[in-house]
Short mmCIF file of C-alpha atoms and ligand atoms in Angstrom, two decimals:
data_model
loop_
_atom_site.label_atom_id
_atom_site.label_comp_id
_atom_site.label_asym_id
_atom_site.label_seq_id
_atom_site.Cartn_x
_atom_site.Cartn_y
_atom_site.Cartn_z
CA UNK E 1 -67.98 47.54 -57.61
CA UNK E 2 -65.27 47.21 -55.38
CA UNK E 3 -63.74 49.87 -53.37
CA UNK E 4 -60.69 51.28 -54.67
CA UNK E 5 -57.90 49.82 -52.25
CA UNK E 6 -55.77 53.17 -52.55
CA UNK E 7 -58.74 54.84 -50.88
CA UNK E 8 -57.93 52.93 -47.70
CA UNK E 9 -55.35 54.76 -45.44
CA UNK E 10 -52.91 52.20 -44.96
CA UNK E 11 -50.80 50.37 -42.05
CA UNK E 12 -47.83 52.57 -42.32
CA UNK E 13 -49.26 55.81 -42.37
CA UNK E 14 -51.57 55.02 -39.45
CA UNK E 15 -48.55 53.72 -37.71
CA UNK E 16 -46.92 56.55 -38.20
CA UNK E 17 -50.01 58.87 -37.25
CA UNK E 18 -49.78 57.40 -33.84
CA UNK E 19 -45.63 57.84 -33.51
CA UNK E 20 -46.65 61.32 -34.29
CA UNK E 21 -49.48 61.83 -31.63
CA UNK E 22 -47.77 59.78 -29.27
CA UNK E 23 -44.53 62.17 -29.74
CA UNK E 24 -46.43 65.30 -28.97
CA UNK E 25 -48.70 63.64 -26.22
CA UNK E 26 -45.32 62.68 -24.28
CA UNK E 27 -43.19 66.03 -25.09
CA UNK E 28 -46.32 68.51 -25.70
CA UNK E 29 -45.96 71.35 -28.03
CA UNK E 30 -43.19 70.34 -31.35
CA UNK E 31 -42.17 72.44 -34.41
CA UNK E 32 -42.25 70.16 -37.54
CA UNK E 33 -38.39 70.46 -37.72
CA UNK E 34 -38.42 68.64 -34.18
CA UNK E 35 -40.78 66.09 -35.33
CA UNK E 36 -38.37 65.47 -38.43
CA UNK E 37 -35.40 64.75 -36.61
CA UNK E 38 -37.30 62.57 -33.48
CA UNK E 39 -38.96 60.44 -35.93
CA UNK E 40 -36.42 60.16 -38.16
CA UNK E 41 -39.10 60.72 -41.59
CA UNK E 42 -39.04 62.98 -43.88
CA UNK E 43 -39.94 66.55 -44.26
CA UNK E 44 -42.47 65.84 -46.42
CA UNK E 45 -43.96 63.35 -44.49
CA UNK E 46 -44.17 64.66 -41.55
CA UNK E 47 -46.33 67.86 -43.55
CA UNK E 48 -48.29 65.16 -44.70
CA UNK E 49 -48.65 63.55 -41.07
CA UNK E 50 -49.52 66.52 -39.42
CA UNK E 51 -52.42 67.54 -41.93
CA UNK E 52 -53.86 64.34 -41.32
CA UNK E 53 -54.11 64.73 -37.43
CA UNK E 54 -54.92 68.25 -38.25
CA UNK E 55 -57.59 67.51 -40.58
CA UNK E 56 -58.76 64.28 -38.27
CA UNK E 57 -59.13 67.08 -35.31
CA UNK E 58 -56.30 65.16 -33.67
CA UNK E 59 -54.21 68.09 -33.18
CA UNK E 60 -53.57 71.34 -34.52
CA UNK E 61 -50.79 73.29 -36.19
CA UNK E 62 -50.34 77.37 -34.66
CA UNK E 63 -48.31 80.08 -33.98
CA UNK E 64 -47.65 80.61 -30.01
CA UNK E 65 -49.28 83.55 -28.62
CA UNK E 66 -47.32 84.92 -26.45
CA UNK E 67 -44.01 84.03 -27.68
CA UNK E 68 -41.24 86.98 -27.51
CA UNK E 69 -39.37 85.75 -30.65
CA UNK E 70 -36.85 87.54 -33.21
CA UNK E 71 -37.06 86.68 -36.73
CA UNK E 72 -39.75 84.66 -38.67
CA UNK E 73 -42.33 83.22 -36.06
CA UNK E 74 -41.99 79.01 -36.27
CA UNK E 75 -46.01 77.04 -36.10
CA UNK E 76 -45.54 74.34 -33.34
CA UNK E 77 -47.58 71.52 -33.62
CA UNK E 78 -49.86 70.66 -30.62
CA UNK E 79 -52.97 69.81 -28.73
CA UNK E 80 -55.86 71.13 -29.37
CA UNK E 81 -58.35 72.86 -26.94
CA UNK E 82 -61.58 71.40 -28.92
CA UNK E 83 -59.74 68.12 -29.84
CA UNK E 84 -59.90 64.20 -28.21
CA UNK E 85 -59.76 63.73 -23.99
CA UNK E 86 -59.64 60.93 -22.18
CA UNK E 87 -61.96 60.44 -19.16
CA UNK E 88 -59.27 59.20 -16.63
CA UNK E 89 -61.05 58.16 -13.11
CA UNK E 90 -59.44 56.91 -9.56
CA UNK E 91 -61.58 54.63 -7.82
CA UNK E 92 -60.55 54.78 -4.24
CA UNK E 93 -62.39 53.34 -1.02
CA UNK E 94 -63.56 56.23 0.15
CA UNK E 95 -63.29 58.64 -3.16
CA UNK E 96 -64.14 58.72 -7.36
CA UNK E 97 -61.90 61.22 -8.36
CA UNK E 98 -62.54 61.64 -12.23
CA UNK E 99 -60.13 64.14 -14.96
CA UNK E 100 -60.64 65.04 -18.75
CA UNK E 101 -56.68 65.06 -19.75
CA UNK E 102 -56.28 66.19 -23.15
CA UNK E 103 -53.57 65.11 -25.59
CA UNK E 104 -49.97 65.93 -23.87
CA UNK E 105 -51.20 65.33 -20.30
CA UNK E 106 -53.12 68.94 -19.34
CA UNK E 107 -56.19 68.34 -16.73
CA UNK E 108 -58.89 70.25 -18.62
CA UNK E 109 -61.70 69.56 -15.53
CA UNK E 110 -61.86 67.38 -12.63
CA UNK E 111 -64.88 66.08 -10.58
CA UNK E 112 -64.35 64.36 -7.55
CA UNK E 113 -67.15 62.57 -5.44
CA UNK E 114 -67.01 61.33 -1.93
CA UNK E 115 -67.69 57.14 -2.14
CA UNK E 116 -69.72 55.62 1.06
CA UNK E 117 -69.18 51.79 2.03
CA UNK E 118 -72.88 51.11 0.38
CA UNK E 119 -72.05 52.49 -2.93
CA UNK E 120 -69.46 50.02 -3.22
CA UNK E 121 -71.16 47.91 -5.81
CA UNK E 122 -69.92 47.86 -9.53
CA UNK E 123 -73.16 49.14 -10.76
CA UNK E 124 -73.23 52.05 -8.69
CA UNK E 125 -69.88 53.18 -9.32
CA UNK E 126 -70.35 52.35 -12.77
CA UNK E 127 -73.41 54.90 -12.40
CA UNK E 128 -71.59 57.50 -10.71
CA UNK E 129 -68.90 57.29 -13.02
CA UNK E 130 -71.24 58.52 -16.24
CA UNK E 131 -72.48 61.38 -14.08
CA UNK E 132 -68.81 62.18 -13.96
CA UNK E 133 -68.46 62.11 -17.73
CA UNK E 134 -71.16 64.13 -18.40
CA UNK E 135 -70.31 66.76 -16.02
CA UNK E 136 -66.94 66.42 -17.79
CA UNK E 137 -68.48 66.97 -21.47
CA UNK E 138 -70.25 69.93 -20.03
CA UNK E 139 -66.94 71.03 -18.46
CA UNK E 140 -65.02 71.22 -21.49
CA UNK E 141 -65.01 73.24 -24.94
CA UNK E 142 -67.60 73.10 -27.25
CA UNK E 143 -66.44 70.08 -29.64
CA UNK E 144 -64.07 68.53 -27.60
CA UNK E 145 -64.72 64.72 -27.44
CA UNK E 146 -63.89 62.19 -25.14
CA UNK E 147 -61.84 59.10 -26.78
CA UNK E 148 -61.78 56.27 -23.90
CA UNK E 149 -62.24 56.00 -20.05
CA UNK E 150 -59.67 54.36 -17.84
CA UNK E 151 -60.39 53.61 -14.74
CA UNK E 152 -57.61 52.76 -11.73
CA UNK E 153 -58.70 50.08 -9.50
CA UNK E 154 -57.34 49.60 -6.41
CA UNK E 155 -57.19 45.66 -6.90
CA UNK E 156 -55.76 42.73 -8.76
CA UNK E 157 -57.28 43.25 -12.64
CA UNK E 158 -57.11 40.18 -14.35
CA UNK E 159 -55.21 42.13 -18.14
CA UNK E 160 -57.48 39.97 -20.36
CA UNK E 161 -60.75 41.40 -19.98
CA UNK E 162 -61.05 43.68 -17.03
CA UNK E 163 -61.99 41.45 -14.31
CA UNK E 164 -61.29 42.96 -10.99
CA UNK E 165 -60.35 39.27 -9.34
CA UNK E 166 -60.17 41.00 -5.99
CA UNK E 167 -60.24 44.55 -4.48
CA UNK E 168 -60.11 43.89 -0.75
CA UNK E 169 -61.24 47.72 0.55
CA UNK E 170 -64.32 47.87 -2.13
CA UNK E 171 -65.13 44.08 -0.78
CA UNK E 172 -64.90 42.84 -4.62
CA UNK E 173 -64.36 39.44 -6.00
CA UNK E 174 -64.39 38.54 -9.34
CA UNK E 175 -66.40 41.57 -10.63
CA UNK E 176 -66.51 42.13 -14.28
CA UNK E 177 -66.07 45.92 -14.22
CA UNK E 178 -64.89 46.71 -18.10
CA UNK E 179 -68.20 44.27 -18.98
CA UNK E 180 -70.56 46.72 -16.30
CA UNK E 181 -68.91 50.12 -17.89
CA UNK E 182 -69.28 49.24 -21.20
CA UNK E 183 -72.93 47.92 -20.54
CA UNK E 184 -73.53 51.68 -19.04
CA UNK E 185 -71.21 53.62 -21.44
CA UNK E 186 -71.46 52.47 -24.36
CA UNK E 187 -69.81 54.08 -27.37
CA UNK E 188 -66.95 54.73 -24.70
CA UNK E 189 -64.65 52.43 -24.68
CA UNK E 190 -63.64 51.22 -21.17
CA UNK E 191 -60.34 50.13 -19.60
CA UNK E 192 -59.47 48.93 -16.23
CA UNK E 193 -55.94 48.77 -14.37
CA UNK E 194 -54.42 48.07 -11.22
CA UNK E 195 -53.75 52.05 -9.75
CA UNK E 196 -50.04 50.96 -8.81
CA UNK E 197 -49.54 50.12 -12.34
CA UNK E 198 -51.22 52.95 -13.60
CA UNK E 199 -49.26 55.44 -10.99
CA UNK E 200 -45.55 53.73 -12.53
CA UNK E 201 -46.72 54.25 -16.26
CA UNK E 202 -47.98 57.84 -15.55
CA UNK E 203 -44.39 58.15 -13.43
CA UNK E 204 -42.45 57.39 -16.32
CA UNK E 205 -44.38 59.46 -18.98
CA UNK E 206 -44.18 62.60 -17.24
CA UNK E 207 -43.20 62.07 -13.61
CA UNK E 208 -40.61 61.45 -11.43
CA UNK E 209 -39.36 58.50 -13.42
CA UNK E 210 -38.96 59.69 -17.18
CA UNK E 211 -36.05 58.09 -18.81
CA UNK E 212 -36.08 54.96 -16.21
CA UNK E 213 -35.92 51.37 -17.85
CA UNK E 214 -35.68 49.38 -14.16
CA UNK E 215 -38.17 51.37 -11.41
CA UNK E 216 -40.84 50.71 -8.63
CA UNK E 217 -43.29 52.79 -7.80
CA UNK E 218 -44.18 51.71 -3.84
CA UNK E 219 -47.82 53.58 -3.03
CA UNK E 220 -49.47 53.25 0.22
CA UNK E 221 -53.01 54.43 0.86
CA UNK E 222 -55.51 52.04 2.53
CA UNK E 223 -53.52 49.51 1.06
CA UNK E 224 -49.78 48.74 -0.62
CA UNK E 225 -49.15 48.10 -3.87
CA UNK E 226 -45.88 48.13 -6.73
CA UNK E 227 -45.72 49.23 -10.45
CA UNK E 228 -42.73 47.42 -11.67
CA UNK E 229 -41.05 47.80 -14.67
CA UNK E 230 -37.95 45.88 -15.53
CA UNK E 231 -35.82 46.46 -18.11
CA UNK E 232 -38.27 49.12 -19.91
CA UNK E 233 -41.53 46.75 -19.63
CA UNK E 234 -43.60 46.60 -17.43
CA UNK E 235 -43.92 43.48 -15.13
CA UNK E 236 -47.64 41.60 -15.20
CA UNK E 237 -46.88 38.16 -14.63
CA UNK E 238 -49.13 35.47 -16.41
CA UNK E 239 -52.23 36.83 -15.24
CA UNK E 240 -50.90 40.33 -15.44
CA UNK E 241 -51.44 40.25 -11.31
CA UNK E 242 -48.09 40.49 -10.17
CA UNK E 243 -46.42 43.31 -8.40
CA UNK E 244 -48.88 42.85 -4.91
CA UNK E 245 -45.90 43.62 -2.73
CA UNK E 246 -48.58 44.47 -0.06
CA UNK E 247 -49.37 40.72 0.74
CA UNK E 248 -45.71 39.64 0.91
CA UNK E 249 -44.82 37.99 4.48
CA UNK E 250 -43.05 40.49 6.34
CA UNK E 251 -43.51 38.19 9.69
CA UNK E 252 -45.49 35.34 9.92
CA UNK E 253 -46.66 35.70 13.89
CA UNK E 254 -47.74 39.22 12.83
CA UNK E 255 -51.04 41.52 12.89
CA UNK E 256 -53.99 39.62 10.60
CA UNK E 257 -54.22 40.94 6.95
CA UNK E 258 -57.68 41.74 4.97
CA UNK E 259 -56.59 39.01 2.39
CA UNK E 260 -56.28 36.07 4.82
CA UNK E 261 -52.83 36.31 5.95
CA UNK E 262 -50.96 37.56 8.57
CA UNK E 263 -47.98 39.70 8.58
CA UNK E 264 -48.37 41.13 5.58
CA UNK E 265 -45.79 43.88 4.70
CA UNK E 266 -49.25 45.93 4.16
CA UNK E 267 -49.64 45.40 8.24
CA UNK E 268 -46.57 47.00 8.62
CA UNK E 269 -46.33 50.17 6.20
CA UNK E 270 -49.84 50.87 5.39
CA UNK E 271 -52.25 53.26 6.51
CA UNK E 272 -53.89 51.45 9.22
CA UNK E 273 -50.05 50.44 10.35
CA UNK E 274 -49.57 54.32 10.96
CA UNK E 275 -52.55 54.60 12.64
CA UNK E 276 -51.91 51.80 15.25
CA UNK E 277 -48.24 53.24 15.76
CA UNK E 278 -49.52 56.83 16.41
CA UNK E 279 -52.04 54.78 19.18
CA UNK E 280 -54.97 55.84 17.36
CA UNK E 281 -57.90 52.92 17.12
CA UNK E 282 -59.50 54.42 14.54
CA UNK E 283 -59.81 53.44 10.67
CA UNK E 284 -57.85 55.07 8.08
CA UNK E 285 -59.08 57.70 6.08
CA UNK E 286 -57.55 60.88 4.05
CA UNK E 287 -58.26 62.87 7.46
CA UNK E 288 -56.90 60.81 10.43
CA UNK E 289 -53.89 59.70 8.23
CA UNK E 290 -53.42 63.53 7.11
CA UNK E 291 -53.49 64.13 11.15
CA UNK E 292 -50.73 62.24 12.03
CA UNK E 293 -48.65 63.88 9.31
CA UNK E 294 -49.21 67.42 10.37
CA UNK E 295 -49.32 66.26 14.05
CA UNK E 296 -45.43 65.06 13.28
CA UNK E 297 -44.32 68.07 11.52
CA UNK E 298 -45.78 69.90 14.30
CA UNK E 299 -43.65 68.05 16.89
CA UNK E 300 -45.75 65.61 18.32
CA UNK E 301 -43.77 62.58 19.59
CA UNK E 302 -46.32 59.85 19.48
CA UNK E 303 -46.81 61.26 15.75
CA UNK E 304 -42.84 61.21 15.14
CA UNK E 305 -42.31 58.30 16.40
CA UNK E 306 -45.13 56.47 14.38
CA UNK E 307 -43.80 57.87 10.90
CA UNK E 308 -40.08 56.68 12.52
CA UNK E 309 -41.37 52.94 12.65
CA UNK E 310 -43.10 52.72 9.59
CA UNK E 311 -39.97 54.42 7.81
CA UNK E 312 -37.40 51.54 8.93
CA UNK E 313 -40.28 49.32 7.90
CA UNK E 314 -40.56 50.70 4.47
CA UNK E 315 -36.50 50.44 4.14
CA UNK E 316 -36.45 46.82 4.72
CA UNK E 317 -39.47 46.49 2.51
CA UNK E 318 -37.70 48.58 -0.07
CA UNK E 319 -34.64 46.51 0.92
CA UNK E 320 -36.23 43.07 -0.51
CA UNK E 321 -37.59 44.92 -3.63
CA UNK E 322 -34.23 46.07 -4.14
CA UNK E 323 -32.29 42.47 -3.50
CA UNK E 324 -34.77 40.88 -6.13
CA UNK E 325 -35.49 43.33 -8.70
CA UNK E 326 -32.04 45.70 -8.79
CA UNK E 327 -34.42 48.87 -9.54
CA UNK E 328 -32.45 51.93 -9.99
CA UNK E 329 -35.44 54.16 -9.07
CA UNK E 330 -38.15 53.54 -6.01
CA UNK E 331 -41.50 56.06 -6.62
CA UNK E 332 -43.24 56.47 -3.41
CA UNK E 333 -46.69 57.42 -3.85
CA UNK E 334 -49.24 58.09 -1.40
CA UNK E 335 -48.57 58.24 2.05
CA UNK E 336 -45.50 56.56 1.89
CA UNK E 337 -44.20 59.52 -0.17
CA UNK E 338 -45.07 61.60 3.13
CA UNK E 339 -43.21 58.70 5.20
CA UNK E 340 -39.90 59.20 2.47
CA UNK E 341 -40.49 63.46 3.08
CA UNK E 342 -40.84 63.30 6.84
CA UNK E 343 -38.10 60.39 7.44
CA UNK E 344 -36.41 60.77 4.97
CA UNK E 345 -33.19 59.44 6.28
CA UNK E 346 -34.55 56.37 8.68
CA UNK E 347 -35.90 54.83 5.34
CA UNK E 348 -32.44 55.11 3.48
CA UNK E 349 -30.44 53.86 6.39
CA UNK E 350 -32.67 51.08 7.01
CA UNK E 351 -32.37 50.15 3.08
CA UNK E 352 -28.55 50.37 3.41
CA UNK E 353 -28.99 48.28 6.50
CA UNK E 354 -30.97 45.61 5.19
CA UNK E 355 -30.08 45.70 0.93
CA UNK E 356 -26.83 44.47 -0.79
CA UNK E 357 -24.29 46.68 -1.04
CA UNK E 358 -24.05 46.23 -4.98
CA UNK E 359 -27.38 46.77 -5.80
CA UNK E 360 -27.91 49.33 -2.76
CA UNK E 361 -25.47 51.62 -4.30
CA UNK E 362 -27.48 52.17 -7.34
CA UNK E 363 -30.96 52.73 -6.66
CA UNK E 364 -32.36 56.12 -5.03
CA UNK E 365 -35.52 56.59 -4.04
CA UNK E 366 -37.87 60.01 -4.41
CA UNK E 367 -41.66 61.30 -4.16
CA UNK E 368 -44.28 60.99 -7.30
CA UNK E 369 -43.74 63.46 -8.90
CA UNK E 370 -47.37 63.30 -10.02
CA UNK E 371 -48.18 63.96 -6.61
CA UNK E 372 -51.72 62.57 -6.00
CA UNK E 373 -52.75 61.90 -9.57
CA UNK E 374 -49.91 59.83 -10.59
CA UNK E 375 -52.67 56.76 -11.05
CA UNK E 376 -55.53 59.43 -12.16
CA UNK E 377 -52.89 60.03 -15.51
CA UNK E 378 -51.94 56.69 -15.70
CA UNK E 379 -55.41 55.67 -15.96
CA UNK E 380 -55.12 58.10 -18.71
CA UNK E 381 -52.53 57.17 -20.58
CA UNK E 382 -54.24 53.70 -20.76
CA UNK E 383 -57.65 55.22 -22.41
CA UNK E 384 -55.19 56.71 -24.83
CA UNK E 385 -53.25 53.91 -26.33
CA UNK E 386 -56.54 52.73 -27.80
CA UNK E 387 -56.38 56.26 -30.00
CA UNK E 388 -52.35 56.17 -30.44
CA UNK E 389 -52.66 52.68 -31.83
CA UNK E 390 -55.14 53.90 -34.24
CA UNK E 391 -55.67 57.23 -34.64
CA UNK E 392 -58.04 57.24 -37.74
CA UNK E 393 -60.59 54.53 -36.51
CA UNK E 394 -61.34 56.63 -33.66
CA UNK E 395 -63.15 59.55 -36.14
ZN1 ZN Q 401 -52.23 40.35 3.09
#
């Protein structure tokens, strides 16, 4: 006997399960009338919507504590403390910072773990990344479950299947990551992105650049990378590798770059740039490049002057992005969102110096407004579009 086919939730509504969860992951808490007149369904659907995601554990339908109201008390519909997390982690050089963030963004736990040059290898990350998820099952309420890991990379990730093609400060080449975290986690489903990718999509969800179609996020750590999204998509190229802004020539007779080159713009605005301007021979890491930012605010010269230089850098680097791609927002993550804070004005005037006026006039630039995590909640939001495209397969 066949199974009745009515008994099989169909396309439509589980479309229309994830427009729901998707709504209230992006604007948090919603009455039903709200939902109603964002999606553009019917009352009675949307009742019929919500007790699904209810009923699925999804999310959950309350009255706000708290709430001073007059009159008849309105049920919001919202995350739920015991519902679905995703295990977002930032893979860094020298760090594994992990998060459980619940439906609508929220950080329910963190773990992070200091990463040495020998436990570099995908395995052992891989391994030190499920000792993160369990301490983050422990972490979090009884019955809460985790729905997907995303992991930032800080490397080219070929889209297709997860293959880190090259991640110059982990010394990795070609390393099948998503295959080695699915072999160790499975029953979690695993995905891998580039963290300046990650860092724009988090940006735009619930950063600095919400309601942006055309915008760059610009972050600087050990290395430099861009997030680009043109036009309201996001821009991958046909390996989904582009955007490595880092490794374009900014002068051919200049310092030698980790990927083969020379005169990378990386040699000139990243980390190890700062370093050599400040006169300090000695490698970058959160503490020496955290140095020369409170040496500068404390009025050190050699400090002032380092941030100074890299600034005018990052304005003609900002300067190019801006002649090719017309953004109308520039995100400047890690330390280059201290260089934008601290020098604020040398980076514009060297933009307005080196851009077209037409395009120049249009485009500002600002901080994440994610702060550090902007890639940590991309990362994220990518483990959660596995549940928003389907939200009934994953119970
Ligand atoms: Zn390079």
């Amino acid at each position: 006997v066949s199974q009745p086919a009515a008994a099989r939730p169909d396309a439509i509504r589980r479309h229309n399960l994830g427009l729901v969860l998707s709504l209230v992951h992006r604007r948090g808490e919603l009455t039903r009338a709200q939902l109603t007149q964002a999606l553009g369904l019917n009352r009675s659907t949307i009742g019929d919507l919500v007790a699904d995601l209810s009923e699925l554990g999804l999310l959950r339908e309350h009255v706000p504590t708290g709430a001073n109201r007059v009159g008849r008390p309105s049920h919001v519909v919202g995350p739920r403390p015991d519902g679905p997390y995703a295990v977002a982690v930032d893979l860094e050089a020298d760090s594994l910072t992990s998060a459980a963030v619940a439906i609508g963004g929220q950080i329910l736990a963190r773990r992070e773990s200091k990463l040495d040059p020998e436990e570099h290898g995908p395995i052992t990350v891989a391994e030190k990344i499920a000792g993160h998820v369990e301490e983050l099952a422990a972490a979090t309420a009884p019955g809460a479950w985790a729905v997907g890991l995303g992991v930032s990379v800080p490397g080219l990730v070929r889209a297709s299947d997860g293959v880190v093609e090259v991640a110059p400060n982990l010394e990795w080449r070609g390393k099948p990551f998503r295959a080695v975290l699915n072999d160790r986690l499975p029953g979690l489903p695993a995905e891998v992105g580039n963290d300046a990718d990650l860092g724009v999509l988090a940006e735009r969800v619930r950063g600095a650049a919400g309601g942006s179609d055309d915008v760059i996020y610009l972050t600087g750590k050990i290395g430099v990378g861009a997030g680009i999204i043109v036009g309201g998509n996001a821009l991958r190229g046909h390996d989904g590798l582009a955007g490595e802004v880092g490794h374009v020539v900014f002068d051919p007779g200049g310092p030698p770059c980790h990927c083969g080159g020379r005169g990378c713009v990386e040699t000139y605005v990243g980390e190890a740039a700062l370093l050599r301007a400040a006169g300090r021979d000695i490698a970058p890491s959160r503490e020496s490049v955290a140095a020369v930012f409170a040496d500068a605010r404390a009025g050190d010269l050699a400090a002032i002057r380092a941030v100074s230089q890299i600034a005018d850098s990052l304005g003609r680097v900002a300067a190019n992005l801006v002649n090719l791609l017309n953004p109308q927002l520039i995100v400047l993550g890690g330390s280059l969102g201290e260089i934008l804070t601290l020098a604020g004005d040398t980076v514009e005037a060297s933009l307005t110096r080196h851009a077209l006026a037409a395009v120049r006039s249009s485009v500002s630039l600002t901080t994440a407004g994610l702060g550090e995590d902007s890639s940590l909640l991309g990362a994220a939001e990518l483990a959660f579009q596995v549940l928003i495209a389907d939200p009934v397969r994953q119970r």
